[in-house]
Amino acid sequence: MATFVKTRDIPIAGAHTLPQEFFVSSELFARERERIFARRWVCIGRESKIANPGDYFLHTVGADSIIVVRDRAGRIRAHYNTCRHRGARMCEAASGTFSETIQCPYHAWTYSLDGRLVGAQTSDSIEGFDKKNFPLVSVPIASWEGFLFINQSENPEPFEEAFASLIGRFERFNLPTLTVARTIEYDVQANWKLVFQNYSECYHCSPVHPQLTKITPANSGENDLFEGPFLGGYMVINEQHESLSMSGQACGVPVGELDEDDIKRVYYYSIFPNMLLSLHPDYAMAHYITPVAAGRSHITCEWLFHPDSVRDEKWNVEDGIAFWDLTNRQDWHVCEISQAGIQSRGYRPGPYSSRESLSVAFDREVLHALGRDGEGGGE
Ligand code: FES
Ligand code: FE
């Protein structure tokens, strides 16, 4: 059984917010790309996007385009979208279905979906050429709870080790079988860390989200993960309400086998470095955050419901979607005013409150990943 601790009881040892460079410096941003986003397991969306053999989508990160494809045997693969001949980007459509192979449009080198080079015209004219030596460069990929994760490191930590504390933890929510009812993309003029720091605390909930505090009191938070890459816990839905929706009522059937505690809670987990997972009794919500520049992030938000809730007109899934679209926009706005203020020469790191202890823990993880332990984020 998980042990839950009140947010304010997690020590923060006088921690202050991070220095300005963490939000504005392109050098530091490039370092984060290398030390964090290219080394950790990064969520790239739902496995259901490529349900059948041949289905693919492109995942773009910085200069890299990655083809995520289900091969003929039904296995999910990720390959760099870069031809082994002269390096052309082969596939330009963001998603689709390959017939049998991936063919480069330049000189027509042809690859099987599992990445082997299977055709290269007149290759006998290339000295010592052996097709076996030129497969597409692959990217490690893993699936967890219906979500796909890639790791661009040369030598990645095995997914099962990196995610050991999460594997099995949310089984009762049936996440792999849920249906994506809506996807909304947001462009946010703020550093990716501000989005995490904001998600990790409800100190801002009363001033920023009146509709949310009416349903889940802002100080009801308790946490079972409060150090390391995964942070979070739950907030309590009050007696008069059933879920986070515009009406305050449930907008779908329970997503899984939920007990009487789960049915009165909303769970929030940040999954370092790019995913936020929010579990309501009747739907789940996932955010995937892609840093674009030091002061800009792209955020994809998906709402996941039990298939019955989407099928049966008795349920109004829009009630939950509208609630969080509004709440998201309130959050992005405060992230953007934070970014704007932090960019000023008037910015000085400020003191975190005890109600922001998970934001402090997040900062510590960032500093640790950058090899800068002990700076700013308290001990
Ligand atoms: Fe792809 Fe030549 S660059 S076949
Ligand atoms: Fe918020």
mmCIF file with all atom_site columns, N, CA, C and O and ligand atoms in Angstrom, residues 83-88 90 104 106-109 111, ligand 1:
data_model
loop_
_atom_site.group_PDB
_atom_site.id
_atom_site.type_symbol
_atom_site.label_atom_id
_atom_site.label_alt_id
_atom_site.label_comp_id
_atom_site.label_asym_id
_atom_site.label_entity_id
_atom_site.label_seq_id
_atom_site.pdbx_PDB_ins_code
_atom_site.Cartn_x
_atom_site.Cartn_y
_atom_site.Cartn_z
_atom_site.occupancy
_atom_site.B_iso_or_equiv
_atom_site.pdbx_formal_charge
_atom_site.auth_seq_id
_atom_site.auth_comp_id
_atom_site.auth_asym_id
_atom_site.auth_atom_id
_atom_site.pdbx_PDB_model_num
ATOM   1  N  N   . CYS A 1 83  ? 17.902 8.364  -44.668 1.00 0.00 ? 83  CYS A N   1
ATOM   2  C  CA  . CYS A 1 83  ? 18.321 7.261  -45.539 1.00 0.00 ? 83  CYS A CA  1
ATOM   3  C  C   . CYS A 1 83  ? 19.798 6.934  -45.326 1.00 0.00 ? 83  CYS A C   1
ATOM   4  O  O   . CYS A 1 83  ? 20.626 7.829  -45.120 1.00 0.00 ? 83  CYS A O   1
ATOM   5  N  N   . ARG A 1 84  ? 20.134 5.651  -45.419 1.00 0.00 ? 84  ARG A N   1
ATOM   6  C  CA  . ARG A 1 84  ? 21.527 5.229  -45.220 1.00 0.00 ? 84  ARG A CA  1
ATOM   7  C  C   . ARG A 1 84  ? 22.370 5.444  -46.480 1.00 0.00 ? 84  ARG A C   1
ATOM   8  O  O   . ARG A 1 84  ? 23.570 5.202  -46.455 1.00 0.00 ? 84  ARG A O   1
ATOM   9  N  N   . HIS A 1 85  ? 21.776 5.891  -47.565 1.00 0.00 ? 85  HIS A N   1
ATOM   10 C  CA  . HIS A 1 85  ? 22.577 6.183  -48.753 1.00 0.00 ? 85  HIS A CA  1
ATOM   11 C  C   . HIS A 1 85  ? 23.217 7.563  -48.612 1.00 0.00 ? 85  HIS A C   1
ATOM   12 O  O   . HIS A 1 85  ? 24.342 7.681  -48.156 1.00 0.00 ? 85  HIS A O   1
ATOM   13 N  N   . ARG A 1 86  ? 22.466 8.600  -48.902 1.00 0.00 ? 86  ARG A N   1
ATOM   14 C  CA  . ARG A 1 86  ? 23.067 9.935  -48.780 1.00 0.00 ? 86  ARG A CA  1
ATOM   15 C  C   . ARG A 1 86  ? 22.300 10.800 -47.797 1.00 0.00 ? 86  ARG A C   1
ATOM   16 O  O   . ARG A 1 86  ? 22.403 12.023 -47.820 1.00 0.00 ? 86  ARG A O   1
ATOM   17 N  N   . GLY A 1 87  ? 21.541 10.124 -46.938 1.00 0.00 ? 87  GLY A N   1
ATOM   18 C  CA  . GLY A 1 87  ? 20.997 10.829 -45.781 1.00 0.00 ? 87  GLY A CA  1
ATOM   19 C  C   . GLY A 1 87  ? 19.679 11.552 -45.978 1.00 0.00 ? 87  GLY A C   1
ATOM   20 O  O   . GLY A 1 87  ? 19.251 12.292 -45.091 1.00 0.00 ? 87  GLY A O   1
ATOM   21 N  N   . ALA A 1 88  ? 19.011 11.362 -47.093 1.00 0.00 ? 88  ALA A N   1
ATOM   22 C  CA  . ALA A 1 88  ? 17.760 12.101 -47.316 1.00 0.00 ? 88  ALA A CA  1
ATOM   23 C  C   . ALA A 1 88  ? 16.716 11.749 -46.256 1.00 0.00 ? 88  ALA A C   1
ATOM   24 O  O   . ALA A 1 88  ? 16.656 10.622 -45.769 1.00 0.00 ? 88  ALA A O   1
ATOM   25 N  N   . MET A 1 90  ? 13.297 10.583 -45.699 1.00 0.00 ? 90  MET A N   1
ATOM   26 C  CA  . MET A 1 90  ? 12.585 9.749  -46.672 1.00 0.00 ? 90  MET A CA  1
ATOM   27 C  C   . MET A 1 90  ? 11.084 9.997  -46.691 1.00 0.00 ? 90  MET A C   1
ATOM   28 O  O   . MET A 1 90  ? 10.435 9.989  -47.719 1.00 0.00 ? 90  MET A O   1
ATOM   29 N  N   . CYS A 1 104 ? 13.047 5.346  -50.090 1.00 0.00 ? 104 CYS A N   1
ATOM   30 C  CA  . CYS A 1 104 ? 13.585 6.699  -50.169 1.00 0.00 ? 104 CYS A CA  1
ATOM   31 C  C   . CYS A 1 104 ? 13.242 7.282  -51.533 1.00 0.00 ? 104 CYS A C   1
ATOM   32 O  O   . CYS A 1 104 ? 13.476 6.645  -52.565 1.00 0.00 ? 104 CYS A O   1
ATOM   33 N  N   . TYR A 1 106 ? 14.695 9.544  -53.146 1.00 0.00 ? 106 TYR A N   1
ATOM   34 C  CA  . TYR A 1 106 ? 15.831 10.112 -53.886 1.00 0.00 ? 106 TYR A CA  1
ATOM   35 C  C   . TYR A 1 106 ? 16.400 9.079  -54.877 1.00 0.00 ? 106 TYR A C   1
ATOM   36 O  O   . TYR A 1 106 ? 16.259 9.231  -56.084 1.00 0.00 ? 106 TYR A O   1
ATOM   37 N  N   . HIS A 1 107 ? 16.996 7.977  -54.383 1.00 0.00 ? 107 HIS A N   1
ATOM   38 C  CA  . HIS A 1 107 ? 17.532 6.966  -55.314 1.00 0.00 ? 107 HIS A CA  1
ATOM   39 C  C   . HIS A 1 107 ? 16.863 5.609  -55.102 1.00 0.00 ? 107 HIS A C   1
ATOM   40 O  O   . HIS A 1 107 ? 17.382 4.582  -55.480 1.00 0.00 ? 107 HIS A O   1
ATOM   41 N  N   . ALA A 1 108 ? 15.725 5.663  -54.376 1.00 0.00 ? 108 ALA A N   1
ATOM   42 C  CA  . ALA A 1 108 ? 14.849 4.492  -54.235 1.00 0.00 ? 108 ALA A CA  1
ATOM   43 C  C   . ALA A 1 108 ? 15.432 3.332  -53.427 1.00 0.00 ? 108 ALA A C   1
ATOM   44 O  O   . ALA A 1 108 ? 15.057 2.189  -53.636 1.00 0.00 ? 108 ALA A O   1
ATOM   45 N  N   . TRP A 1 109 ? 16.364 3.597  -52.534 1.00 0.00 ? 109 TRP A N   1
ATOM   46 C  CA  . TRP A 1 109 ? 16.732 2.533  -51.598 1.00 0.00 ? 109 TRP A CA  1
ATOM   47 C  C   . TRP A 1 109 ? 15.473 2.183  -50.804 1.00 0.00 ? 109 TRP A C   1
ATOM   48 O  O   . TRP A 1 109 ? 14.687 3.080  -50.427 1.00 0.00 ? 109 TRP A O   1
ATOM   49 N  N   . TYR A 1 111 ? 13.546 -0.103 -47.670 1.00 0.00 ? 111 TYR A N   1
ATOM   50 C  CA  . TYR A 1 111 ? 13.742 -0.742 -46.362 1.00 0.00 ? 111 TYR A CA  1
ATOM   51 C  C   . TYR A 1 111 ? 12.478 -1.495 -45.951 1.00 0.00 ? 111 TYR A C   1
ATOM   52 O  O   . TYR A 1 111 ? 11.361 -1.030 -46.203 1.00 0.00 ? 111 TYR A O   1
HETATM 53 FE FE1 . FES B 2 .   ? 18.109 7.751  -50.144 1.00 0.00 ? 1   FES B FE1 1
HETATM 54 FE FE2 . FES B 2 .   ? 19.858 8.029  -52.064 1.00 0.00 ? 1   FES B FE2 1
HETATM 55 S  S1  . FES B 2 .   ? 19.541 9.327  -50.331 1.00 0.00 ? 1   FES B S1  1
HETATM 56 S  S2  . FES B 2 .   ? 18.397 6.495  -51.810 1.00 0.00 ? 1   FES B S2  1
#
